[in-house]
Coordinates of C-alpha atoms in Angstrom, one line a residue:
Chain A
X1 CA -0.5 -0.2 -0.4
X2 CA 1.6 3.4 -1.1
X3 CA 1.1 5.9 1.5
X4 CA 3.8 8.6 0.8
X5 CA 2.3 11.8 0.1
X6 CA 6.6 12.5 -1.5
X7 CA 8.0 10.5 -4.3
X8 CA 11.9 12.3 -3.1
X9 CA 13.0 14.8 0.0
X10 CA 14.3 17.4 -1.5
X11 CA 11.4 20.1 -1.2
X12 CA 8.9 17.9 1.2
X13 CA 7.3 19.5 3.5
X14 CA 4.3 17.4 5.2
X15 CA 5.7 14.2 4.8
X16 CA 2.8 11.9 7.0
X17 CA 0.5 9.2 5.4
X18 CA -2.2 10.4 3.4
X19 CA -0.7 14.1 4.6
X20 CA -2.5 14.1 0.6
X21 CA -5.7 12.9 0.5
X22 CA -8.3 14.5 3.7
X23 CA -10.5 12.3 2.8
X24 CA -8.4 9.3 4.1
X25 CA -6.6 11.8 6.9
X26 CA -10.4 12.3 8.5
X27 CA -11.2 8.8 7.5
X28 CA -8.4 7.7 10.5
X29 CA -9.0 10.6 12.4
X30 CA -12.6 9.2 12.7
X31 CA -11.3 5.9 13.7
X32 CA -9.4 6.7 16.3
X33 CA -12.5 8.7 17.3
X34 CA -14.3 6.4 17.1
X35 CA -12.0 3.6 19.2
X36 CA -12.1 6.4 22.8
X37 CA -15.3 6.7 22.6
X38 CA -16.0 2.7 22.1
X39 CA -13.6 2.3 24.7
X40 CA -14.9 4.4 27.1
X41 CA -18.5 2.6 25.9
X42 CA -16.9 -0.6 26.7
X43 CA -15.4 0.2 30.0
X44 CA -18.7 1.7 31.1
X45 CA -20.3 -1.4 30.7
X46 CA -17.6 -3.9 32.0
X47 CA -18.1 -1.8 34.8
X48 CA -21.9 -1.8 35.4
X49 CA -21.5 -5.6 35.1
X50 CA -18.7 -5.7 37.4
X51 CA -21.4 -3.5 40.2
X52 CA -24.1 -5.4 39.1
X53 CA -22.7 -8.6 40.4
X54 CA -21.3 -7.4 43.7
X55 CA -25.0 -5.8 44.3
X56 CA -26.5 -9.5 43.5
X57 CA -24.0 -11.9 45.3
X58 CA -21.5 -10.0 47.4
X59 CA -18.8 -10.9 44.9
X60 CA -17.1 -10.4 41.5
Chain B
X1 CA 39.6 38.3 -5.1
X2 CA 36.5 38.6 -6.0
X3 CA 36.5 34.6 -6.0
X4 CA 37.0 35.0 -2.6
X5 CA 34.7 37.0 -1.0
X6 CA 32.3 34.6 -3.3
X7 CA 34.1 31.8 -1.3
X8 CA 34.2 33.3 1.9
X9 CA 30.1 34.9 1.5
X10 CA 28.9 30.7 0.7
X11 CA 30.8 29.9 4.1
X12 CA 28.8 32.6 6.2
X13 CA 26.2 31.5 4.6
X14 CA 26.1 28.0 5.1
X15 CA 27.7 28.4 8.5
X16 CA 25.0 30.6 9.4
X17 CA 22.4 27.8 8.0
X18 CA 24.5 25.4 10.4
X19 CA 23.6 27.5 13.4
X20 CA 19.9 27.9 12.6
X21 CA 19.7 24.8 12.2
X22 CA 21.8 23.2 14.6
X23 CA 18.9 25.9 17.2
X24 CA 16.1 24.3 15.8
X25 CA 17.3 21.1 16.3
X26 CA 18.5 22.6 20.7
X27 CA 15.0 24.0 21.0
X28 CA 13.3 20.2 20.1
X29 CA 15.6 18.3 22.6
X30 CA 15.0 20.8 25.1
X31 CA 11.3 20.5 25.1
X32 CA 11.5 16.0 24.3
X33 CA 13.5 15.7 27.6
X34 CA 10.8 18.2 29.7
X35 CA 7.9 16.2 28.5
X36 CA 10.3 13.0 29.1
X37 CA 10.3 14.4 32.4
X38 CA 7.1 15.6 32.9
X39 CA 6.0 11.6 31.9
X40 CA 8.1 11.2 35.6
X41 CA 5.4 13.5 37.0
X42 CA 2.7 10.4 36.5
X43 CA 4.7 8.3 38.0
X44 CA 4.4 10.0 41.0
X45 CA 1.1 10.9 41.0
X46 CA 0.7 7.8 40.0
X47 CA 2.4 6.2 43.1
X48 CA 0.9 8.8 45.1
X49 CA -2.8 7.4 44.8
X50 CA -1.6 3.5 45.4
X51 CA 0.3 4.8 48.5
X52 CA -2.9 6.9 49.4
X53 CA -5.7 4.2 48.7
X54 CA -6.4 1.9 51.2
X55 CA -5.2 -1.9 49.7
X56 CA -8.9 -3.0 49.0
X57 CA -8.6 0.1 46.5
X58 CA -4.5 0.5 44.9
X59 CA -4.9 -1.0 41.5
X60 CA -8.6 0.7 40.4
X61 CA -6.7 3.6 41.4
X62 CA -3.5 3.1 39.5
X63 CA -5.5 2.5 36.6
X64 CA -8.0 5.0 37.2
X65 CA -4.2 7.3 37.0
X66 CA -3.8 5.7 33.6
X67 CA -6.3 6.0 32.0
X68 CA -6.3 9.6 32.2
X69 CA -2.9 10.1 30.6
X70 CA -4.0 7.8 27.9
X71 CA -7.4 9.7 27.3
X72 CA -5.6 12.7 27.1
X73 CA -3.5 12.7 24.8
X74 CA -5.4 11.9 22.1
X75 CA -8.1 14.2 23.0
X76 CA -5.1 17.1 23.1
X77 CA -4.8 15.7 19.5
X78 CA -8.0 15.8 18.6
X79 CA -9.3 19.1 20.2
X80 CA -7.4 20.6 22.9
X81 CA -4.3 22.0 20.9
X82 CA -7.5 23.5 18.6
X83 CA -8.3 25.1 21.6
X84 CA -5.8 27.0 23.1
X85 CA -4.6 28.3 19.9
X86 CA -8.4 29.8 19.2
X87 CA -9.6 31.5 22.3
X88 CA -6.9 33.6 22.9
X89 CA -9.5 36.2 22.5
X90 CA -12.1 35.2 24.9
X91 CA -14.7 33.4 23.2
X92 CA -13.9 34.5 19.2
X93 CA -12.3 31.8 17.1
X94 CA -8.4 33.4 15.7
X95 CA -6.8 32.4 12.5
X96 CA -4.1 30.8 13.5
X97 CA -7.0 28.5 15.2
X98 CA -6.3 26.4 11.9
X99 CA -3.0 25.3 12.6
X100 CA -4.4 23.2 15.9
X101 CA -7.0 20.9 13.9
X102 CA -5.9 17.9 13.6
X103 CA -6.1 17.2 9.8
X104 CA -4.0 20.6 9.3
X105 CA -0.7 19.9 7.8
X106 CA 1.3 21.1 11.0
X107 CA -1.2 17.9 13.0
X108 CA 2.1 15.3 11.9
X109 CA 6.0 15.7 11.0
X110 CA 6.5 18.2 9.0
X111 CA 10.0 18.7 7.9
X112 CA 9.3 23.0 7.4
X113 CA 7.6 22.2 11.0
X114 CA 9.9 21.9 14.0
X115 CA 7.7 23.6 16.3
X116 CA 4.4 22.4 16.1
X117 CA 4.8 18.1 17.5
X118 CA 7.0 18.9 20.6
X119 CA 4.8 21.9 21.9
X120 CA 2.0 19.9 21.2
X121 CA 3.9 17.2 23.4
X122 CA 4.5 19.3 26.3
X123 CA 0.6 21.1 26.5
X124 CA -0.1 17.5 25.9
X125 CA 1.3 16.2 29.4
X126 CA 0.3 19.6 30.9
X127 CA -3.0 18.4 30.3
X128 CA -2.5 15.1 32.0
X129 CA -0.3 16.8 35.0
X130 CA -4.1 19.2 35.2
X131 CA -6.6 15.7 35.4
X132 CA -3.9 13.6 37.5
X133 CA -4.8 16.2 39.8
X134 CA -8.2 16.5 40.4
X135 CA -7.9 11.8 40.5
X136 CA -5.9 12.3 44.0
X137 CA -9.0 13.9 45.3
X138 CA -11.7 11.5 43.9
X139 CA -10.4 7.8 45.1
X140 CA -12.1 4.8 46.4
X141 CA -15.3 5.7 44.7
X142 CA -15.6 7.9 42.2
X143 CA -17.1 5.4 38.7
X144 CA -13.9 4.8 36.2
X145 CA -16.5 5.7 33.1
X146 CA -17.3 9.4 35.2
X147 CA -13.8 9.8 36.1
X148 CA -12.6 9.5 32.3
X149 CA -15.7 11.9 31.0
X150 CA -14.4 14.8 33.8
X151 CA -10.1 13.3 33.1
X152 CA -11.3 14.8 29.7
X153 CA -13.2 17.1 30.1
X154 CA -10.7 19.0 32.7
X155 CA -7.8 18.0 30.5
X156 CA -8.3 18.5 27.3
X157 CA -10.8 21.4 27.8
X158 CA -11.7 23.7 30.9
X159 CA -7.7 23.7 31.2
X160 CA -5.9 24.9 28.0
X161 CA -8.9 27.8 28.1
X162 CA -7.8 29.0 30.6
X163 CA -4.2 28.8 29.8
X164 CA -5.8 30.4 26.1
X165 CA -6.9 33.4 27.9
X166 CA -3.9 34.1 30.4
X167 CA -0.9 31.5 29.5
X168 CA -0.6 32.8 26.5
X169 CA 1.3 35.7 24.3
X170 CA -2.0 37.0 23.4
X171 CA -3.9 36.2 26.0
X172 CA -6.9 38.7 26.5
X173 CA -6.0 38.6 30.3
X174 CA -2.5 39.8 29.6
X175 CA -3.0 42.0 27.0
X176 CA -5.6 43.4 29.2
X177 CA -4.8 43.3 32.5
X178 CA -1.2 42.5 32.5
X179 CA -2.0 38.6 34.4
X180 CA 1.3 37.3 35.1
X181 CA 1.8 33.6 35.7
X182 CA 4.8 32.6 34.2
X183 CA 4.3 28.9 35.8
X184 CA 1.0 28.1 35.0
X185 CA -0.1 28.0 39.1
X186 CA -3.5 29.8 37.9
X187 CA -4.7 27.8 34.9
X188 CA -2.8 24.3 36.0
X189 CA -3.2 24.6 39.5
X190 CA -6.0 26.7 40.7
X191 CA -8.6 25.3 38.1
X192 CA -7.2 22.1 38.3
X193 CA -8.1 22.7 42.3
X194 CA -11.4 24.6 41.7
X195 CA -12.9 21.5 39.7
X196 CA -11.6 19.2 42.3
X197 CA -13.5 21.4 44.9
X198 CA -17.0 21.2 42.1
X199 CA -16.5 17.6 41.6
X200 CA -15.9 16.2 45.5
X201 CA -19.0 18.3 46.6
X202 CA -21.3 16.5 44.2
X203 CA -19.3 12.9 44.3
X204 CA -19.9 12.9 48.3
X205 CA -17.3 11.5 50.4
X206 CA -15.8 7.8 51.5
X207 CA -18.1 5.6 52.8
X208 CA -17.0 6.0 57.2
X209 CA -15.5 9.3 56.6
X210 CA -17.9 11.8 58.8
X211 CA -20.1 10.3 62.0
X212 CA -22.9 11.0 62.2
X213 CA -22.7 14.2 63.5
X214 CA -20.7 16.1 61.0
X215 CA -16.8 14.9 62.6
X216 CA -14.3 13.2 60.5
X217 CA -12.2 9.9 60.5
X218 CA -8.5 9.8 59.1
X219 CA -9.2 7.5 56.2
X220 CA -5.3 6.3 55.9
X221 CA -4.0 5.2 52.6
X222 CA -2.0 1.6 52.6
X223 CA 1.4 2.7 51.7
X224 CA 2.9 6.0 53.2
X225 CA 6.4 6.0 52.0
X226 CA 4.9 4.8 48.5
X227 CA 3.2 8.5 49.1
X228 CA 5.6 10.0 49.8
X229 CA 8.4 8.0 47.6
X230 CA 5.6 9.5 44.7
X231 CA 5.7 12.9 46.0
X232 CA 9.8 13.4 45.7
X233 CA 9.1 12.2 41.5
X234 CA 6.5 14.7 41.1
X235 CA 8.4 17.2 42.4
X236 CA 11.7 16.1 40.4
X237 CA 8.9 15.9 36.9
X238 CA 8.6 19.2 37.8
X239 CA 11.8 20.7 36.9
X240 CA 10.4 19.5 33.4
X241 CA 7.0 21.3 33.8
X242 CA 8.9 24.0 34.8
X243 CA 11.4 24.3 32.0
X244 CA 8.1 23.4 29.3
X245 CA 7.0 26.9 30.4
X246 CA 9.9 29.1 29.2
X247 CA 10.6 30.0 25.4
X248 CA 13.7 28.0 23.5
X249 CA 14.4 31.7 21.4
X250 CA 16.9 30.1 18.7
X251 CA 19.7 33.2 18.6
X252 CA 18.2 35.2 21.4
X253 CA 17.2 35.3 25.1
X254 CA 14.7 32.8 26.9
X255 CA 11.4 34.2 27.0
X256 CA 8.9 33.5 29.4
X257 CA 5.3 32.0 28.3
X258 CA 4.5 35.9 27.5
X259 CA 7.2 36.6 25.1
X260 CA 9.2 38.8 28.5
X261 CA 13.1 38.1 28.1
X262 CA 13.8 35.9 31.2
X263 CA 16.5 32.3 31.9
X264 CA 16.3 29.5 33.4
X265 CA 18.4 30.7 35.8
X266 CA 15.8 32.7 37.0
X267 CA 13.6 29.0 37.2
X268 CA 16.5 27.7 38.4
X269 CA 17.0 30.5 41.9
X270 CA 13.3 30.3 42.2
X271 CA 11.8 26.8 41.8
X272 CA 14.3 25.9 44.3
X273 CA 14.0 28.5 47.0
X274 CA 10.5 28.0 47.1
X275 CA 10.2 24.3 47.2
X276 CA 12.9 24.4 50.3
X277 CA 10.4 27.8 51.9
X278 CA 7.5 24.7 51.4
X279 CA 8.8 22.1 52.5
X280 CA 10.0 24.0 55.9
X281 CA 6.3 25.9 56.0
X282 CA 4.3 22.7 55.4
X283 CA 7.0 20.7 58.8
X284 CA 6.7 24.0 60.6
X285 CA 2.8 23.9 61.0
X286 CA 3.0 19.7 61.2
X287 CA 6.1 17.5 61.3
X288 CA 4.5 15.6 59.5
X289 CA 6.1 13.7 55.7
X290 CA 3.0 14.0 53.5
X291 CA 2.8 17.4 54.1
X292 CA 6.2 18.3 54.1
X293 CA 6.7 17.2 50.4
X294 CA 3.1 18.1 50.2
X295 CA 4.1 21.7 51.0
X296 CA 7.0 21.4 49.2
X297 CA 5.4 21.2 46.5
X298 CA 2.3 23.9 47.6
X299 CA 5.9 26.1 47.8
X300 CA 6.7 25.7 43.5
X301 CA 3.0 26.1 42.9
X302 CA 3.7 29.4 45.2
X303 CA 6.9 31.0 44.0
X304 CA 5.2 29.7 39.9
X305 CA 3.4 33.1 38.7
X306 CA 6.5 35.1 39.4
X307 CA 9.4 32.1 38.7
X308 CA 11.2 34.8 36.5
X309 CA 11.4 37.9 38.9
X310 CA 11.7 36.5 42.2
X311 CA 14.3 37.9 44.4
X312 CA 14.9 34.1 45.9
X313 CA 14.4 34.4 49.3
X314 CA 11.2 35.6 48.4
X315 CA 9.9 33.2 46.4
X316 CA 11.6 31.0 49.6
X317 CA 8.6 33.4 52.2
X318 CA 6.5 33.0 49.3
X319 CA 6.5 29.1 49.5
X320 CA 6.9 28.7 53.5
X321 CA 3.6 31.1 53.1
X322 CA 1.2 28.6 51.0
X323 CA 2.7 25.2 52.7
X324 CA 1.8 26.8 56.0
X325 CA -1.0 27.9 54.9
X326 CA -2.4 24.4 52.8
X327 CA -2.7 22.3 55.4
X328 CA -5.2 25.0 57.3
X329 CA -7.0 24.9 54.0
X330 CA -6.8 20.8 53.7
X331 CA -9.0 21.1 57.2
X332 CA -11.4 24.1 56.2
X333 CA -12.9 21.3 52.9
X334 CA -13.0 19.0 55.9
X335 CA -14.7 21.0 58.1
X336 CA -17.2 21.5 55.5
X337 CA -18.2 18.2 54.8
X338 CA -15.8 17.6 51.6
X339 CA -13.4 14.7 51.5
X340 CA -10.3 15.1 49.3
X341 CA -8.4 12.0 49.9
X342 CA -5.7 13.9 48.8
X343 CA -5.9 17.1 49.8
X344 CA -5.8 18.4 46.1
X345 CA -8.2 21.7 46.4
X346 CA -5.8 22.8 49.5
X347 CA -2.2 21.6 47.8
X348 CA -3.1 22.4 43.9
X349 CA -6.0 25.4 44.4
X350 CA -5.2 26.9 47.6
X351 CA -1.5 26.9 46.2
X352 CA -2.0 28.0 42.6
X353 CA -4.3 31.1 44.5
X354 CA -1.7 31.7 46.7
X355 CA 0.5 32.2 43.9
X356 CA -1.3 34.2 41.7
X357 CA -2.1 36.6 43.4
X358 CA 1.3 36.8 45.4
X359 CA 3.0 37.8 41.9
X360 CA 0.3 40.7 41.9
X361 CA 1.2 41.6 45.9
X362 CA 4.9 41.1 45.0
X363 CA 5.9 42.1 41.4
X364 CA 3.6 44.6 40.5
X365 CA 4.6 47.1 38.0
X366 CA 7.3 44.8 36.0
X367 CA 6.7 45.7 32.4
X368 CA 5.3 44.1 30.2
X369 CA 5.6 43.9 26.3
X370 CA 4.5 45.6 22.9
X371 CA 2.4 48.1 25.1
X372 CA 0.3 45.7 27.0
X373 CA 0.2 46.9 31.1
X374 CA 1.9 45.6 33.6
X375 CA 1.8 43.5 36.7
X376 CA -0.7 44.0 39.0
X377 CA -2.8 43.2 41.8
X378 CA -5.8 44.3 40.3
X379 CA -4.9 42.1 37.1
X380 CA -3.7 39.0 39.5
X381 CA -6.9 39.4 41.4
X382 CA -8.2 39.1 37.7
X383 CA -7.0 36.4 36.7
X384 CA -7.9 34.4 39.5
X385 CA -11.5 35.1 39.7
X386 CA -11.7 34.0 35.6
X387 CA -9.5 30.4 36.6
X388 CA -11.6 30.0 39.4
X389 CA -15.1 30.3 38.0
X390 CA -13.7 28.6 35.4
X391 CA -12.3 25.4 37.3
X392 CA -15.3 25.2 39.6
X393 CA -18.5 25.9 38.1
X394 CA -17.0 23.5 34.8
X395 CA -16.4 20.7 37.5
X396 CA -19.6 21.0 39.3
X397 CA -21.4 21.1 36.1
X398 CA -20.3 18.1 34.6
X399 CA -20.6 16.4 37.7
X400 CA -24.0 17.0 38.9
X401 CA -24.8 15.8 35.0
X402 CA -23.4 12.2 35.4
X403 CA -24.5 12.0 38.5
X404 CA -28.0 12.6 37.0
X405 CA -27.2 9.6 34.8
X406 CA -25.8 7.7 37.6
X407 CA -21.9 7.9 36.6
X408 CA -20.0 9.8 38.8
X409 CA -19.8 6.9 41.9
X410 CA -19.6 3.4 42.6
X411 CA -22.6 1.1 44.7
X412 CA -22.1 1.2 48.2
X413 CA -21.3 -2.5 48.4
X414 CA -18.8 -1.7 45.6
X415 CA -17.1 0.5 47.7
X416 CA -17.5 -1.5 50.8
X417 CA -15.7 -4.7 49.6
X418 CA -13.5 -3.0 47.6
X419 CA -12.4 -1.4 44.0
X420 CA -10.0 -3.8 43.3
X421 CA -12.1 -7.0 43.8
X422 CA -14.7 -5.4 42.3
X423 CA -13.3 -5.1 38.7
X424 CA -9.7 -5.4 38.6
X425 CA -8.5 -9.5 37.2
X426 CA -5.9 -9.3 39.8
X427 CA -4.4 -8.9 43.4
X428 CA -1.9 -6.1 44.3
X429 CA -0.8 -8.0 47.1
X430 CA -1.5 -11.8 46.6
X431 CA 1.1 -12.3 49.3
X432 CA 1.6 -10.9 52.9
X433 CA -0.5 -7.8 53.2
X434 CA -4.3 -8.0 53.1
X435 CA -6.6 -6.1 53.2
X436 CA -8.4 -4.7 56.0
X437 CA -11.7 -5.6 56.8
X438 CA -14.3 -3.8 55.4
X439 CA -14.8 -0.2 56.5

C-alpha cells in the first residue's frame, strides 16, 4: 500500500502518511475518535456488570 | 579576490544555516526532555495515589490514574491544541486556530515545522498533569467512566481554555490586564483544584469518612512511604514542567510564555527556593512527612507565577507561607464535609490561588511588552477570579450531569468490598499484605 505523499525528500514538507489525502486523514481521525469513545462505552458496560454482580452476589 | 569573497560568502551562508538548524534542533531536544521529565510527574501521581489508597483499592486507583493519561493525549490531539490556539481573544476563534485542527499539515511529521509537535507534546503533558491533580482527590469511590469523562473535559477543554486566556502571548487576560503567571499556577493548579472541589461536592465522601455528627475520621492510605516517594517524583517532574513553561528562542535570550525576556537560571533560583520554603513551612505547621512533601509542591506552585522575577528569598518566603497555610485550608475543606483524599484542593487550588495573588502583591509594576499593561494586583485578582470560576463551575456542572445519569459514584457494596475485588482481575498484594476488613 503506497501511503506516501512524497516521491523524493527534496523540498518535502508534510510527509506523514496520507498527508495528501484529506479523505483518508478524516477517516483515520474518525476511526481514532471511535476507538476513544467506544473504549469508554465498553469500559462503562464492564464496570456496570461488575457492580451488578457485587450488588447481587456480594462478590464478582 | 572576487572568487575568494564569493567562497567566503558561501561559507558564511552555510555556517549561518548550520547554526540556525543547530538552534532549532537544540530547541526540540530541550522540550523533548521536558516531556520525558513530565512523564515522571505521572509516575509520581501513580505512586502517590496508590499509596494513599487503602489496600482494597490500590490497583483501581492505579488504573484510573493511567487511563487519565491515556485518554487525554488523543483528545488533546483532537481538540485541545485547537482550543489553545483558537481562544486567546476570549470566545471568538482566532485565525491561528486553523494550524491546530487535527487534519492540519502542521499536526504531523513535517520537515518545515520543528515546533508544533514538540509544543503540542509539552502541552499534552500539562493537560495530563492537570487531570491527575483531580484524580487523587476522588479515589476509592468514583466510577471509572465518569472519571474518564471528567479527566478529558478538564485536561483537553477546561484548563487549556484558561491557558489560552491567561497563559498565551495574546491571551486577553494579559493583553487587557497584564496578567502574569509564567509557571502556570493559575491555569493548571488553580483551575484543577477548583475543578476537583466542584466534583467532590457532587461525588460525596467515602463511606466512613464522616460520622453522624459531622466529625471526620482519618482514612489512612495503605503505604505512606509510597505516597511520599511519589510526591518526590512529582517534584522531579516539575523541573520538566517548569522547563516547558519557558520559550527557547533560537539565537536569542529565553522568554517566558508572554514573550518577556527571562533566563532558565531565574527559574532555577526560584523553583528551588520556593520548594524548600514549602518543605519547611509544612514541617513547621505539621511535622508530618506527607504534608512536608505536599508542602514542597505547594511551595513551588506558590512561587510559580513570578518565577522569572522573584528575588530568591522572596520566593522562599512565598513558598513557606503557602505551605504553612495549606494544611489549614485542607482542614477547612474537611470541616465543610468534603472528602478530598489527597488534599488536592488545598495543595493545588490554594497554592495556585496564592501564587497568582502573590505575584500581584509583590511583583506589581513589572513591565509587559508591546505596550500591554504591566503586572498589577488588580490584573492578578481578575485572572484568579476567572480561573476559579472556570474551574469550579465546569467541574461542578459536569459532575452534576454525570451524577444525574448514574455515572459518578460506585454503588455502596462495591465501595465497601473494595474496587480491586469488584473489577480488577489481579490482586495488588497476593501474598503478605491483606486488605483491612471492610470499613
